[in-house]
Short mmCIF file of C-alpha atoms in Angstrom, two decimals:
data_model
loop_
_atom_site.label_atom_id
_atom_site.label_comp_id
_atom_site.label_asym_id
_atom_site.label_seq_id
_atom_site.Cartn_x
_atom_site.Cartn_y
_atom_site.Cartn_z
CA UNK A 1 3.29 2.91 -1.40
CA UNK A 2 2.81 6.60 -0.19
CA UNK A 3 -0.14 8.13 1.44
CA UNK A 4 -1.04 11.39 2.11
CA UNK A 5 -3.78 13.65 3.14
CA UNK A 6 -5.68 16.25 1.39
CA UNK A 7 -7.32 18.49 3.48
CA UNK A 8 -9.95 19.71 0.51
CA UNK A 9 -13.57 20.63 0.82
CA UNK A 10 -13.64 21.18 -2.87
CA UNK A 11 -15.07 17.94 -4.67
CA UNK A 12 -14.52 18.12 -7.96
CA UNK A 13 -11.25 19.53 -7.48
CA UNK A 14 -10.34 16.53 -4.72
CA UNK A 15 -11.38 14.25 -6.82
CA UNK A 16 -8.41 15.32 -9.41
CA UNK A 17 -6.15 15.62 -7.61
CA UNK A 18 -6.57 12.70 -6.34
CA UNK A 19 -6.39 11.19 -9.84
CA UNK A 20 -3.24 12.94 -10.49
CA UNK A 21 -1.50 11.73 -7.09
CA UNK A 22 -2.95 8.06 -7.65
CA UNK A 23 -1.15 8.14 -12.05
CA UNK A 24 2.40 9.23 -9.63
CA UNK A 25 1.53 5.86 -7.27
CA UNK A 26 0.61 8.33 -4.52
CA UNK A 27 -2.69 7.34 -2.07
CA UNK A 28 -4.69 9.97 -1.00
CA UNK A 29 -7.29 10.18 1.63
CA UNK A 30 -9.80 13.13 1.42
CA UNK A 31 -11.23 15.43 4.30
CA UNK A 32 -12.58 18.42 4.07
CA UNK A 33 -12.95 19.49 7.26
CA UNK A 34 -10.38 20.65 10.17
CA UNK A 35 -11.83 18.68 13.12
CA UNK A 36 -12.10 15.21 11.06
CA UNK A 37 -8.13 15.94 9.57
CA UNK A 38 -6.85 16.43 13.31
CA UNK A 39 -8.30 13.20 14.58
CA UNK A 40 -7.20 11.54 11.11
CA UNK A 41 -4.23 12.78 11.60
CA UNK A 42 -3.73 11.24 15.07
CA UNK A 43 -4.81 8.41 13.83
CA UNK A 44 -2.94 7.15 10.59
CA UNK A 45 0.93 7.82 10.17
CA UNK A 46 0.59 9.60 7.17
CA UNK A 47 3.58 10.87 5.09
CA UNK A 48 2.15 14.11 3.82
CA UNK A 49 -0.46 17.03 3.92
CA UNK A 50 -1.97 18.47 1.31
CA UNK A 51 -3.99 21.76 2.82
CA UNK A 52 -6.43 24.11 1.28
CA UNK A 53 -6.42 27.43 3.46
CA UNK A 54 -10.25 28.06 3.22
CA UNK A 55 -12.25 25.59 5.09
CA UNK A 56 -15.88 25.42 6.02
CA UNK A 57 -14.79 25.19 9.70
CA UNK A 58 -12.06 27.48 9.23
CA UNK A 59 -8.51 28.42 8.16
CA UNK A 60 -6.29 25.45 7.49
CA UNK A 61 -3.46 27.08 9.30
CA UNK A 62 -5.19 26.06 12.35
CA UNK A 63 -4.84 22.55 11.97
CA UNK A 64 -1.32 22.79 10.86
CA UNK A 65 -0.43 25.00 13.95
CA UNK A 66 -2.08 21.91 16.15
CA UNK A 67 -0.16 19.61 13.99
CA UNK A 68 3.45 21.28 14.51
CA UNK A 69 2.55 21.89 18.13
CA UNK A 70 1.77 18.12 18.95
CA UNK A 71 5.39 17.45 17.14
CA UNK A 72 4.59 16.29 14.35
CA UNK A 73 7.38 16.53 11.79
CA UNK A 74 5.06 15.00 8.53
CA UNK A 75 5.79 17.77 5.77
CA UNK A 76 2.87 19.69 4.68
CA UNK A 77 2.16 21.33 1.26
CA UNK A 78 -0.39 23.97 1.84
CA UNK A 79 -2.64 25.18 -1.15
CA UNK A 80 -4.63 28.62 -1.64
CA UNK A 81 -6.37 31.16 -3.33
CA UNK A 82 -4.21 34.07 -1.24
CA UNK A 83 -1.26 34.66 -2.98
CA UNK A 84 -0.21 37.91 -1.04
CA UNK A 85 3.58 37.81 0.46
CA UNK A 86 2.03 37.92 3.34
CA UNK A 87 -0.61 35.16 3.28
CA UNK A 88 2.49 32.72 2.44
CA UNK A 89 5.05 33.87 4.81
CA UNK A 90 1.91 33.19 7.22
CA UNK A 91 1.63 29.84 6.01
CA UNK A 92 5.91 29.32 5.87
CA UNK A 93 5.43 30.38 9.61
CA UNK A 94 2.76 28.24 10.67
CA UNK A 95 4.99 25.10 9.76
CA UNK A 96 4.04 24.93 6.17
CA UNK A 97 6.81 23.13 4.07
CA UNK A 98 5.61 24.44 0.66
CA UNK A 99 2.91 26.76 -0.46
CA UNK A 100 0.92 26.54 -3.71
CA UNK A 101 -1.72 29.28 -4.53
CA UNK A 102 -4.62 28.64 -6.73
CA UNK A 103 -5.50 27.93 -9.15
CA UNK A 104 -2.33 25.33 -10.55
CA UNK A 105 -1.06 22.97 -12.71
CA UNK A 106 -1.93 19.38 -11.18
CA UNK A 107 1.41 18.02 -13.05
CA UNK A 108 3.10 20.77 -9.80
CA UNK A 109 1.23 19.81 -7.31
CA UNK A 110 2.09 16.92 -7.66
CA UNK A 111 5.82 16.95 -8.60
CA UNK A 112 5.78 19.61 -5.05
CA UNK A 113 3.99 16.67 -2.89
CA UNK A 114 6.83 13.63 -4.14
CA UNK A 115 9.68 16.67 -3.63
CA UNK A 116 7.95 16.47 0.35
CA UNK A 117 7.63 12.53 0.21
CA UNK A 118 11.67 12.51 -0.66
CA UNK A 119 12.69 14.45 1.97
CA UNK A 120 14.22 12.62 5.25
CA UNK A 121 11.83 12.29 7.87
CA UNK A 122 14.53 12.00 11.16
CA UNK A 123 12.50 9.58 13.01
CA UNK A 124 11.56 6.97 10.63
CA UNK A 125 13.58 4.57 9.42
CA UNK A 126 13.80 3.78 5.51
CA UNK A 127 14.12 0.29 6.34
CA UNK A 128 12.22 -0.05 9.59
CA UNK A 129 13.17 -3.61 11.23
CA UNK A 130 12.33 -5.28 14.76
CA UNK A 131 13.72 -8.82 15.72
CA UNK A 132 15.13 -10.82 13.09
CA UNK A 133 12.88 -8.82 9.93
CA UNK A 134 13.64 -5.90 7.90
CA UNK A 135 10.92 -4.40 5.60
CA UNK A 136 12.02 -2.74 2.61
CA UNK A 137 9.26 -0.70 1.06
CA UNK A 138 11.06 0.56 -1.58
CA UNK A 139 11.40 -3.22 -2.85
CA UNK A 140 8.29 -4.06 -1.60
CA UNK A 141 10.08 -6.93 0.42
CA UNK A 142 10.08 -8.70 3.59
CA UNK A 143 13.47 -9.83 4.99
CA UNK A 144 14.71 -12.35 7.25
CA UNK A 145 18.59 -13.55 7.70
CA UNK A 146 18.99 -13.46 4.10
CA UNK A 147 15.51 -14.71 2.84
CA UNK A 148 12.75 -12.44 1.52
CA UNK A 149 9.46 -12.62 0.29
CA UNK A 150 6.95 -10.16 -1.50
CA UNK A 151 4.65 -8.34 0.37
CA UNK A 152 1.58 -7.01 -2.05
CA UNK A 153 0.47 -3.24 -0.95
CA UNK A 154 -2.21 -3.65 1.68
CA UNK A 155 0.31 -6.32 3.44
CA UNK A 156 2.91 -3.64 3.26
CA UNK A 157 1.47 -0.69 4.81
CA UNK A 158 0.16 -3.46 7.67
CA UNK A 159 3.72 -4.47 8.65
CA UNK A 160 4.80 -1.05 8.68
CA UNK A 161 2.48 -0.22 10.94
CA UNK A 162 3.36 -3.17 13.28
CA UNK A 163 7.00 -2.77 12.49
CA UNK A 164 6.00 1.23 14.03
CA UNK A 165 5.07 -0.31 17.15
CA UNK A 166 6.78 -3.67 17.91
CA UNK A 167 5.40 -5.39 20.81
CA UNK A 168 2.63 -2.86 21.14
CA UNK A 169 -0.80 -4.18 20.63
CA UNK A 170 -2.71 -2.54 17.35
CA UNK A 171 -6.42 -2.14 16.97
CA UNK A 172 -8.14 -3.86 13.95
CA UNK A 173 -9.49 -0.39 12.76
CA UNK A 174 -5.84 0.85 12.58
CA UNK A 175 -4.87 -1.67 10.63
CA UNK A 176 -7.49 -1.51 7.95
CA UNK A 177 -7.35 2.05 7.98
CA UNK A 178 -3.50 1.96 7.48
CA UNK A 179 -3.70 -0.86 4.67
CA UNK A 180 -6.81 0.25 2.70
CA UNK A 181 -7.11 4.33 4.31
CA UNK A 182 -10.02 6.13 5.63
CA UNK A 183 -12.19 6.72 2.09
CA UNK A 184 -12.00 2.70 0.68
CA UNK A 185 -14.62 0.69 1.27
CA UNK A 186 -12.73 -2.97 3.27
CA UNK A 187 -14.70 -5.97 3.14
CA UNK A 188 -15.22 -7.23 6.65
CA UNK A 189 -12.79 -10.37 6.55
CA UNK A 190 -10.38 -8.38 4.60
CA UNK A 191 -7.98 -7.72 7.22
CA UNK A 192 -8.16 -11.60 8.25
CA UNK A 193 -7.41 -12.60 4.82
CA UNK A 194 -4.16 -10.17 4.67
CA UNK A 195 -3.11 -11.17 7.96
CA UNK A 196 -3.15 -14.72 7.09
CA UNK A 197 -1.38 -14.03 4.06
CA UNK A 198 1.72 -12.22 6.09
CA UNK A 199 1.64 -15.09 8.69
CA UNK A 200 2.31 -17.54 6.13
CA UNK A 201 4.85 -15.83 4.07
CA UNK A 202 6.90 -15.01 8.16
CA UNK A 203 7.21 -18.71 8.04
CA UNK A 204 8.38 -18.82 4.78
CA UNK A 205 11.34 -16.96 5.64
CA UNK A 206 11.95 -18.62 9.03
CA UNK A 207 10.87 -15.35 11.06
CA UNK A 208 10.35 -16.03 14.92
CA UNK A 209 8.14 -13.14 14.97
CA UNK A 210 4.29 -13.79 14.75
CA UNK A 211 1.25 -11.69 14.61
CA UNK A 212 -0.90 -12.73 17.20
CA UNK A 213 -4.40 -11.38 18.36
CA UNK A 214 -4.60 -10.44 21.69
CA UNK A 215 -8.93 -11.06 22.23
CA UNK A 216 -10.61 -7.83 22.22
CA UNK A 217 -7.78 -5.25 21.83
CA UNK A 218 -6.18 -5.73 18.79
CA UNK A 219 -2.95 -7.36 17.03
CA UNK A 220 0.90 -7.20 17.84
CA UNK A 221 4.43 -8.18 16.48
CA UNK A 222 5.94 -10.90 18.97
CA UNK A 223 8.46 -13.66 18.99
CA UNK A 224 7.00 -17.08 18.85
CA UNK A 225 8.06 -17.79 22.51
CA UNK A 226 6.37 -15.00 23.61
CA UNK A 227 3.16 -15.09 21.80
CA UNK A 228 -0.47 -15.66 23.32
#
């Protein structure tokens, strides 16, 4: 259920890590440019960075300086072909949670990116819950005064998302982008298919909360008496 970003203008080299990450059950969306990870990173609430130093629009530390100073806490693993004292206690500095220099196993990298995805981020809750549901992700369940039902992946990440931001109206873009990420190609009714799928299964457990759409803005988590 993780998913991270890697920051990587390398191709070949994205590509395996990201088949490395995906054999641990770790999703990875790929960038390779600073500009596009900052608004990426604004956008999706994503539970790690993976950042290559040497990028075509400059020096990765940038973007995790711009990161740290818009307080974000999401741990960041930062990879690179300086391995000088100094180039890493630049990087430690910069906010960088672990450093990595090139070239590496892809068994560490990996076993360094879930040693970031088990550390406690303060402000998110393990079991995030709102009203009368509880999501478990490590179960992969949905809960409701004692009842619970399975939620597959995409349905997961979507109710996490909502769960983020109860009440607060979410735009269809987030939503597939937080379900499916920025580099999979979504179907166009594919979101409409999930959501009907979670709708059903919130009555199945006698939830008063509902996903309704709120015309031309987006979706939100509200109670039944409450809902448009």
């Amino acid at each position: 259920m993780s998913r991270i970003l890697l920051i990587e203008d390398h191709d070949r080299l994205a590509q395996l890590m990201c088949q490395g990450l995906a054999a641990a059950g770790i999703a990875a969306d790929v960038i390779g440019r600073i500009d596009a990870a900052w608004a990426a990173v604004q956008r999706m609430p994503y539970q790690a960075l993976v950042l290559d130093r040497g990028l075509p629009d400059g020096d990765g530390l940038v973007l995790l300086q711009k990161v740290r100073h818009a307080g974000l806490g999401v741990p960041c693993l930062v990879l690179t072909a300086r391995d000088a004292l100094h180039d890493r206690v630049e990087g430690l500095e910069a906010g960088a949670d672990d450093y990595l220099p090139k070239p590496f196993a892809m068994d560490e990298m990996v076993a360094r990116v879930r040693a970031l995805l088990r550390r406690p981020v303060e402000f998110r809750s393990l079991a995030p819950s709102h009203g009368d549901l509880t999501l478990r992700p490590d179960a992969g369940v949905l809960c409701c005064a004692g009842e619970s039902v399975t939620l597959a992946p995409a349905e997961m990440h979507i109710m996490l998302l909502l769960l983020r931001k109860p009440e607060e109206v979410v735009r269809r873009s987030a939503l597939e982008a937080e379900a499916w990420g920025l580099n999979e190609a979504v179907t166009p009714n594919a979101l409409d298919v999930a959501l009907h799928r979670i709708r059903r299964k919130l009555l199945a457990i006698g939830s008063r909360q509902r996903i309704v759409n709120v015309r031309g803005l987006g979706y939100a988590l509200r109670e039944d008496d409450v809902a448009e």
